[in-house]
Amino acid sequence: MKKKNYYNILGIPKNATTEDVKKAYRRLVHKCHPDIVGNSPENIEKFKEITEAYETLSSPQKREQYDSINRLYEYAEGVSQGVNEGVNEGVNEGVNKGVNPQKSQDSKTEKKKAENNNTDSSKKYKSEKVENEKKPKKENTFSKMRAQAKANHDKNIFTKFIKSLLDRKPQQKKYTPPKIDGKDITTEVTLSIDEAINGTERIVNILHMETCEKCRGRKFINGSICPSCGGAGEKSKYKKLTVKIPAQVKNNSKIRVEGEGNKGFNGGKRGNLYLIVKIENHADVQYDGLNVLRTVSIAPYEAVLGGYITFEMNGENIRMKLMPNTYNGQKYRIAGQGIEKGGKKGDLIVTVVIDIPKNLSTEEIELYEKLKMVAKRTVREQKNN
């Protein structure tokens, strides 16, 4: 089997520089790439040979090894050709000199026929002919020479090594494009507090990237850019999907929907869809088992005087009574206003936070000044006692 000539494949001489190799490869890429000339098996195999030649000749180490093997091939072919030529010349020389035992025997027989014309001589000739036919024929001298030369050539270890290289058939591997998994899709979904507590369903409109049906992802058709996808190899497509949101989901949590991402290439699996949950007023709501924890702000006078306050929860207005002298961080429990599951229902636990408004009126400030004058002790002094 003839070894591939990488120099001929790239169209460069053997003394080409590394820069010449790179220029030749770039030129052939623009000319022979499967995306340009077509994705047929022949074009793929040709481009594979071009890439193999470039990887070998662009590396000084690989190129030196390749040139050394080529020199061994050329030497082996020269030795084989020289032996065959020498044997053929010997045979031709022997034939030209007339050294042929069979031809010489035939000449002697005809000479005897001419000298003996009577009947007795004819009988004697016939008996000699029969006797001569019984004798074994002498082996051709030059046939023995040729056989001996061939045997000596086959015994040469170097010849056997080169012959094994010439007879070795490389395994042809079918080119298989690598699998590419599809990309994931990430989007946000906003839930109310009630939806986050009890769970819900959402219809999301997802933008998928699908393989172009016209060029089948190759980006080119008959050497031209695909007019359908503009050379991208893929097109966008919207898809409506109903997603179930579990109960007690937390803010910024991530919900995965398997296999609803972008499509993969060459047998690669599809990507996933990820929903990032955003809860309205999430800073004021947390969960503890079936209990819902809620933080509510109150004014200083509400904390001192007590009374009823109203706040929104799960789309409803909740009315709660504050005790006089409520302190910051005090908790109130409202039974049966939590999460219901398995026949059980949790409670709503409210933590109050005393909040001073940022913009106070002049009258409010004056009242605080009077409160300061009538206050006997500060809060710090009261805690120390």
Short mmCIF file of C-alpha atoms in Angstrom, two decimals:
data_model
loop_
_atom_site.label_atom_id
_atom_site.label_comp_id
_atom_site.label_asym_id
_atom_site.label_seq_id
_atom_site.Cartn_x
_atom_site.Cartn_y
_atom_site.Cartn_z
CA MET A 1 0.00 0.00 0.00
CA LYS A 2 1.37 3.40 -0.99
CA LYS A 3 1.93 5.82 1.89
CA LYS A 4 0.15 9.19 1.79
CA ASN A 5 2.32 12.05 0.55
CA TYR A 6 1.45 14.94 2.84
CA TYR A 7 3.46 17.37 0.72
CA ASN A 8 1.38 16.56 -2.36
CA ILE A 9 -1.87 16.80 -0.35
CA LEU A 10 -1.01 20.37 0.73
CA GLY A 11 0.54 21.19 -2.66
CA ILE A 12 3.91 22.29 -1.27
CA PRO A 13 7.56 21.20 -1.86
CA LYS A 14 9.52 19.11 0.65
CA ASN A 15 11.67 22.10 1.64
CA ALA A 16 8.64 24.28 2.47
CA THR A 17 8.82 26.30 5.67
CA THR A 18 6.35 26.09 8.55
CA GLU A 19 4.79 29.35 7.40
CA ASP A 20 4.30 27.86 3.92
CA VAL A 21 2.52 24.89 5.51
CA LYS A 22 0.14 27.20 7.41
CA LYS A 23 -0.62 29.29 4.31
CA ALA A 24 -1.36 26.17 2.26
CA TYR A 25 -3.64 24.82 4.98
CA ARG A 26 -5.59 28.09 5.29
CA ARG A 27 -6.04 28.16 1.53
CA LEU A 28 -7.38 24.60 1.43
CA VAL A 29 -9.71 25.22 4.41
CA HIS A 30 -11.47 28.01 2.47
CA LYS A 31 -11.60 25.77 -0.58
CA CYS A 32 -12.34 22.27 0.74
CA HIS A 33 -14.17 22.67 4.10
CA PRO A 34 -17.32 20.44 4.23
CA ASP A 35 -19.43 23.43 5.30
CA ILE A 36 -18.50 25.07 1.98
CA VAL A 37 -18.28 22.21 -0.56
CA GLY A 38 -20.86 19.93 1.05
CA ASN A 39 -20.96 17.38 3.85
CA SER A 40 -20.52 14.28 1.64
CA PRO A 41 -18.31 11.33 2.80
CA GLU A 42 -15.79 12.10 0.03
CA ASN A 43 -15.44 15.76 1.04
CA ILE A 44 -15.16 14.84 4.72
CA GLU A 45 -12.43 12.25 3.97
CA LYS A 46 -10.52 14.73 1.78
CA PHE A 47 -10.63 17.44 4.44
CA LYS A 48 -9.58 14.87 7.05
CA GLU A 49 -6.44 14.11 4.95
CA ILE A 50 -5.71 17.85 4.65
CA THR A 51 -5.98 18.28 8.44
CA GLU A 52 -3.83 15.19 9.05
CA ALA A 53 -1.15 16.52 6.67
CA TYR A 54 -1.19 19.95 8.34
CA GLU A 55 -0.92 18.53 11.89
CA THR A 56 2.07 16.43 10.84
CA LEU A 57 4.03 18.98 8.78
CA SER A 58 3.36 21.96 11.07
CA SER A 59 5.03 20.16 14.00
CA PRO A 60 8.85 19.95 13.73
CA GLN A 61 8.97 16.65 15.68
CA LYS A 62 6.18 14.96 13.70
CA ARG A 63 7.61 16.24 10.42
CA GLU A 64 11.07 14.81 11.20
CA GLN A 65 9.56 11.41 12.01
CA TYR A 66 7.45 11.50 8.84
CA ASP A 67 10.48 12.38 6.65
CA SER A 68 12.55 9.60 8.28
CA ILE A 69 9.89 6.98 7.53
CA ASN A 70 9.65 8.24 3.94
CA ARG A 71 13.40 7.81 3.51
CA LEU A 72 13.09 4.21 4.74
CA TYR A 73 10.33 3.59 2.20
CA GLU A 74 12.43 5.01 -0.64
CA TYR A 75 15.48 2.97 0.39
CA ALA A 76 13.47 -0.25 0.62
CA GLU A 77 11.92 0.29 -2.78
CA GLY A 78 15.38 0.96 -4.26
CA VAL A 79 16.82 -2.27 -2.74
CA SER A 80 13.93 -4.35 -4.05
CA GLN A 81 14.17 -2.84 -7.51
CA GLY A 82 17.96 -3.38 -7.66
CA VAL A 83 17.73 -7.07 -6.74
CA ASN A 84 15.05 -7.74 -9.34
CA GLU A 85 17.01 -5.92 -12.04
CA GLY A 86 20.17 -7.92 -11.22
CA VAL A 87 18.39 -11.24 -11.44
CA ASN A 88 16.74 -10.34 -14.75
CA GLU A 89 20.07 -9.26 -16.24
CA GLY A 90 21.67 -12.59 -15.25
CA VAL A 91 18.93 -14.56 -16.91
CA ASN A 92 19.08 -12.52 -20.09
CA GLU A 93 22.88 -12.87 -20.24
CA GLY A 94 22.67 -16.64 -19.93
CA VAL A 95 20.10 -16.87 -22.71
CA ASN A 96 22.18 -14.67 -25.03
CA LYS A 97 25.28 -16.86 -24.58
CA GLY A 98 23.29 -19.92 -25.62
CA VAL A 99 23.85 -21.97 -22.51
CA ASN A 100 20.78 -24.20 -22.76
CA PRO A 101 21.31 -27.97 -22.17
CA GLN A 102 18.03 -28.95 -23.81
CA LYS A 103 18.84 -26.98 -26.99
CA SER A 104 22.33 -28.56 -27.18
CA GLN A 105 20.89 -32.09 -26.83
CA ASP A 106 18.45 -31.46 -29.68
CA SER A 107 21.29 -30.31 -31.96
CA LYS A 108 23.27 -33.54 -31.34
CA THR A 109 20.22 -35.70 -32.11
CA GLU A 110 19.62 -34.02 -35.48
CA LYS A 111 23.29 -34.35 -36.37
CA LYS A 112 23.13 -38.11 -35.79
CA LYS A 113 20.04 -38.32 -38.00
CA ALA A 114 21.94 -36.70 -40.86
CA GLU A 115 25.00 -39.02 -40.58
CA ASN A 116 23.05 -42.33 -40.36
CA ASN A 117 20.86 -43.04 -43.39
CA ASN A 118 20.63 -46.87 -43.34
CA THR A 119 18.16 -48.92 -41.33
CA ASP A 120 20.66 -50.16 -38.71
CA SER A 121 21.71 -46.62 -37.89
CA SER A 122 18.04 -45.59 -37.55
CA LYS A 123 17.38 -48.40 -35.01
CA LYS A 124 20.50 -47.45 -33.05
CA TYR A 125 19.35 -43.83 -32.99
CA LYS A 126 15.92 -44.80 -31.68
CA SER A 127 17.39 -46.84 -28.85
CA GLU A 128 19.67 -44.00 -27.83
CA LYS A 129 16.72 -41.56 -27.88
CA VAL A 130 14.67 -43.80 -25.57
CA GLU A 131 17.63 -44.15 -23.22
CA ASN A 132 18.20 -40.39 -23.17
CA GLU A 133 14.54 -39.70 -22.38
CA LYS A 134 14.82 -41.88 -19.25
CA LYS A 135 17.67 -39.73 -17.88
CA PRO A 136 16.60 -36.76 -15.63
CA LYS A 137 16.84 -33.35 -17.22
CA LYS A 138 19.46 -30.96 -15.86
CA GLU A 139 18.04 -27.99 -13.97
CA ASN A 140 18.39 -24.61 -15.64
CA THR A 141 21.47 -22.91 -14.17
CA PHE A 142 20.01 -19.41 -14.33
CA SER A 143 16.75 -20.46 -12.71
CA LYS A 144 18.82 -21.66 -9.74
CA MET A 145 20.67 -18.32 -9.66
CA ARG A 146 17.43 -16.38 -9.64
CA ALA A 147 15.88 -18.52 -6.89
CA GLN A 148 19.02 -18.17 -4.75
CA ALA A 149 19.07 -14.39 -5.16
CA LYS A 150 15.38 -14.15 -4.18
CA ALA A 151 15.97 -16.34 -1.11
CA ASN A 152 18.90 -14.15 0.03
CA HIS A 153 16.76 -11.05 -0.45
CA ASP A 154 13.89 -12.47 1.64
CA LYS A 155 16.31 -13.35 4.47
CA ASN A 156 17.37 -9.72 4.82
CA ILE A 157 15.89 -8.44 8.12
CA PHE A 158 15.73 -4.85 6.91
CA THR A 159 13.85 -5.94 3.77
CA LYS A 160 11.30 -7.83 5.87
CA PHE A 161 10.77 -4.75 8.05
CA ILE A 162 10.18 -2.45 5.07
CA LYS A 163 7.91 -5.04 3.44
CA SER A 164 5.79 -5.19 6.59
CA LEU A 165 5.43 -1.39 6.48
CA LEU A 166 4.40 -1.50 2.82
CA ASP A 167 1.88 -4.28 3.40
CA ARG A 168 0.38 -2.71 6.51
CA LYS A 169 -3.10 -1.38 5.83
CA PRO A 170 -4.23 1.49 8.04
CA GLN A 171 -7.64 1.08 9.58
CA GLN A 172 -10.16 3.32 7.95
CA LYS A 173 -12.23 4.97 10.68
CA LYS A 174 -15.53 6.49 9.75
CA TYR A 175 -15.73 10.14 10.75
CA THR A 176 -18.37 10.68 13.43
CA PRO A 177 -19.23 14.26 14.40
CA PRO A 178 -18.98 14.85 18.18
CA LYS A 179 -22.16 15.03 20.25
CA ILE A 180 -23.07 18.51 21.45
CA ASP A 181 -25.61 18.91 24.27
CA GLY A 182 -28.22 21.63 24.02
CA LYS A 183 -27.88 24.80 26.08
CA ASP A 184 -30.00 25.46 29.18
CA ILE A 185 -32.67 28.16 29.27
CA THR A 186 -33.11 30.38 32.35
CA THR A 187 -36.07 32.67 33.01
CA GLU A 188 -37.80 34.34 35.99
CA VAL A 189 -41.30 33.77 37.35
CA THR A 190 -42.95 36.11 39.88
CA LEU A 191 -45.32 34.70 42.53
CA SER A 192 -47.59 36.27 45.07
CA ILE A 193 -47.19 35.33 48.72
CA ASP A 194 -50.27 33.12 48.54
CA GLU A 195 -48.92 31.28 45.47
CA ALA A 196 -45.56 30.79 47.13
CA ILE A 197 -47.20 29.34 50.25
CA ASN A 198 -49.76 27.03 48.65
CA GLY A 199 -48.12 26.27 45.28
CA THR A 200 -49.52 27.05 41.84
CA GLU A 201 -49.04 26.58 38.10
CA ARG A 202 -47.52 28.98 35.63
CA ILE A 203 -47.69 29.12 31.83
CA VAL A 204 -44.31 30.30 30.59
CA ASN A 205 -43.47 31.24 27.00
CA ILE A 206 -40.00 29.87 26.27
CA LEU A 207 -37.82 30.90 23.34
CA HIS A 208 -36.14 27.75 21.99
CA MET A 209 -33.29 27.54 19.47
CA GLU A 210 -34.00 24.71 17.01
CA THR A 211 -31.87 23.30 14.18
CA CYS A 212 -32.65 24.93 10.83
CA GLU A 213 -34.84 22.52 8.86
CA LYS A 214 -33.57 23.74 5.49
CA CYS A 215 -29.78 23.41 5.94
CA ARG A 216 -30.04 20.95 8.88
CA GLY A 217 -27.53 22.94 10.90
CA ARG A 218 -24.82 22.96 8.21
CA LYS A 219 -25.19 26.75 7.68
CA PHE A 220 -24.53 26.41 3.91
CA ILE A 221 -26.55 25.08 0.97
CA ASN A 222 -24.68 24.35 -2.27
CA GLY A 223 -21.79 26.54 -1.16
CA SER A 224 -24.01 29.52 -0.28
CA ILE A 225 -25.21 30.79 3.10
CA CYS A 226 -28.56 29.28 4.05
CA PRO A 227 -31.27 31.89 3.29
CA SER A 228 -33.58 30.49 5.96
CA CYS A 229 -31.31 30.86 9.01
CA GLY A 230 -28.80 33.36 7.58
CA GLY A 231 -25.86 31.00 8.18
CA ALA A 232 -26.61 30.51 11.88
CA GLY A 233 -27.59 26.86 11.47
CA GLU A 234 -30.48 27.33 13.93
CA LYS A 235 -33.70 29.34 14.31
CA SER A 236 -35.64 30.68 17.29
CA LYS A 237 -39.05 29.25 18.14
CA TYR A 238 -41.48 30.06 20.95
CA LYS A 239 -43.11 27.32 23.00
CA LYS A 240 -45.76 27.62 25.72
CA LEU A 241 -45.17 25.36 28.69
CA THR A 242 -47.21 24.77 31.87
CA VAL A 243 -44.94 24.45 34.91
CA LYS A 244 -46.05 23.32 38.36
CA ILE A 245 -44.70 25.45 41.23
CA PRO A 246 -44.42 23.47 44.51
CA ALA A 247 -45.77 24.82 47.81
CA GLN A 248 -43.53 26.69 50.27
CA VAL A 249 -41.13 27.74 47.55
CA LYS A 250 -38.55 30.29 48.67
CA ASN A 251 -37.42 33.48 47.03
CA ASN A 252 -34.59 33.10 44.46
CA SER A 253 -35.01 29.32 44.49
CA LYS A 254 -34.42 27.50 41.20
CA ILE A 255 -36.91 25.06 39.66
CA ARG A 256 -35.57 22.67 37.00
CA VAL A 257 -37.72 21.32 34.16
CA GLU A 258 -35.85 18.39 32.56
CA GLY A 259 -35.35 18.38 28.78
CA GLU A 260 -37.14 21.66 28.02
CA GLY A 261 -34.01 23.57 27.01
CA ASN A 262 -32.46 23.97 23.57
CA LYS A 263 -32.01 20.98 21.28
CA GLY A 264 -28.62 19.24 21.05
CA PHE A 265 -26.61 18.46 17.90
CA ASN A 266 -25.41 15.14 16.47
CA GLY A 267 -27.36 13.10 19.00
CA GLY A 268 -26.60 15.31 22.01
CA LYS A 269 -29.26 15.57 24.71
CA ARG A 270 -31.52 18.58 25.14
CA GLY A 271 -30.78 21.21 27.73
CA ASN A 272 -32.95 22.00 30.78
CA LEU A 273 -35.29 24.85 31.66
CA TYR A 274 -34.59 26.70 34.92
CA LEU A 275 -37.16 29.00 36.56
CA ILE A 276 -35.87 31.55 39.08
CA VAL A 277 -38.65 32.26 41.61
CA LYS A 278 -39.28 35.84 42.67
CA ILE A 279 -41.80 36.37 45.51
CA GLU A 280 -43.59 39.69 46.05
CA ASN A 281 -42.71 41.23 49.44
CA HIS A 282 -40.49 38.24 50.08
CA ALA A 283 -38.49 40.04 52.81
CA ASP A 284 -41.56 40.05 55.07
CA VAL A 285 -42.50 36.36 54.68
CA GLN A 286 -40.73 33.16 55.73
CA TYR A 287 -41.74 29.57 56.58
CA ASP A 288 -41.30 27.28 59.56
CA GLY A 289 -42.92 23.95 58.75
CA LEU A 290 -46.63 24.67 58.35
CA ASN A 291 -46.28 28.03 60.07
CA VAL A 292 -45.98 31.26 58.12
CA LEU A 293 -43.70 33.92 59.59
CA ARG A 294 -44.60 37.53 58.80
CA THR A 295 -42.94 40.79 59.82
CA VAL A 296 -45.15 43.88 60.30
CA SER A 297 -44.00 47.46 61.00
CA ILE A 298 -45.78 49.63 63.62
CA ALA A 299 -45.45 53.25 64.71
CA PRO A 300 -44.03 54.17 68.12
CA TYR A 301 -47.39 55.41 69.40
CA GLU A 302 -49.00 52.10 68.34
CA ALA A 303 -46.42 50.22 70.34
CA VAL A 304 -47.07 52.37 73.42
CA LEU A 305 -50.83 52.68 73.27
CA GLY A 306 -51.69 49.33 71.67
CA GLY A 307 -54.87 48.80 69.68
CA TYR A 308 -55.81 47.13 66.41
CA ILE A 309 -53.67 47.14 63.28
CA THR A 310 -54.49 45.88 59.76
CA PHE A 311 -52.09 44.34 57.18
CA GLU A 312 -52.45 42.35 53.93
CA MET A 313 -51.76 38.61 53.77
CA ASN A 314 -52.55 36.14 50.95
CA GLY A 315 -54.75 38.71 49.26
CA GLU A 316 -56.78 39.32 52.43
CA ASN A 317 -56.71 42.01 55.13
CA ILE A 318 -55.73 40.60 58.52
CA ARG A 319 -56.82 42.54 61.68
CA MET A 320 -54.66 41.98 64.75
CA LYS A 321 -54.76 43.43 68.25
CA LEU A 322 -51.60 44.95 69.78
CA MET A 323 -51.09 44.99 73.50
CA PRO A 324 -50.07 48.31 75.13
CA ASN A 325 -46.33 48.76 75.60
CA THR A 326 -45.50 46.31 72.79
CA TYR A 327 -41.74 46.09 72.40
CA ASN A 328 -39.72 45.84 69.22
CA GLY A 329 -39.50 42.21 67.98
CA GLN A 330 -42.49 40.99 69.98
CA LYS A 331 -44.35 38.05 68.36
CA TYR A 332 -48.12 37.47 67.99
CA ARG A 333 -49.70 34.18 66.92
CA ILE A 334 -52.84 33.99 64.79
CA ALA A 335 -54.14 30.42 64.73
CA GLY A 336 -55.20 28.66 61.52
CA GLN A 337 -53.68 31.22 59.12
CA GLY A 338 -50.68 29.10 58.06
CA ILE A 339 -50.15 26.31 55.47
CA GLU A 340 -52.64 23.48 55.19
CA LYS A 341 -51.25 20.01 54.44
CA GLY A 342 -52.36 16.45 55.29
CA GLY A 343 -55.40 17.62 57.21
CA LYS A 344 -53.28 19.93 59.37
CA LYS A 345 -53.03 23.69 59.24
CA GLY A 346 -50.29 25.89 60.64
CA ASP A 347 -50.45 29.35 62.25
CA LEU A 348 -49.49 32.83 61.22
CA ILE A 349 -46.75 34.22 63.48
CA VAL A 350 -46.38 37.98 63.28
CA THR A 351 -43.24 39.78 64.48
CA VAL A 352 -43.72 43.52 65.05
CA VAL A 353 -40.98 46.04 64.31
CA ILE A 354 -41.22 49.61 65.65
CA ASP A 355 -40.50 51.88 62.71
CA ILE A 356 -40.02 55.64 62.89
CA PRO A 357 -41.13 57.48 59.75
CA LYS A 358 -38.38 59.29 57.85
CA ASN A 359 -40.36 62.49 57.24
CA LEU A 360 -41.91 63.84 60.47
CA SER A 361 -44.08 66.90 60.56
CA THR A 362 -43.25 69.94 62.72
CA GLU A 363 -46.07 69.10 65.05
CA GLU A 364 -44.81 65.52 65.49
CA ILE A 365 -41.35 66.79 66.32
CA GLU A 366 -42.78 69.20 68.91
CA LEU A 367 -44.68 66.35 70.56
CA TYR A 368 -41.47 64.31 70.73
CA GLU A 369 -39.80 67.30 72.40
CA LYS A 370 -42.56 67.37 75.06
CA LEU A 371 -42.21 63.60 75.51
CA LYS A 372 -38.51 64.11 76.09
CA MET A 373 -39.22 66.72 78.77
CA VAL A 374 -41.73 64.59 80.69
CA ALA A 375 -39.80 61.32 80.40
CA LYS A 376 -38.26 60.47 83.78
CA ARG A 377 -35.77 57.90 82.52
CA THR A 378 -34.33 56.80 79.21
CA VAL A 379 -34.86 53.33 77.80
CA ARG A 380 -31.22 52.44 78.59
CA GLU A 381 -31.64 53.43 82.24
CA GLN A 382 -34.81 51.36 82.49
CA LYS A 383 -32.97 48.27 81.12
CA ASN A 384 -30.13 48.72 83.61
CA ASN A 385 -32.57 48.78 86.50
#
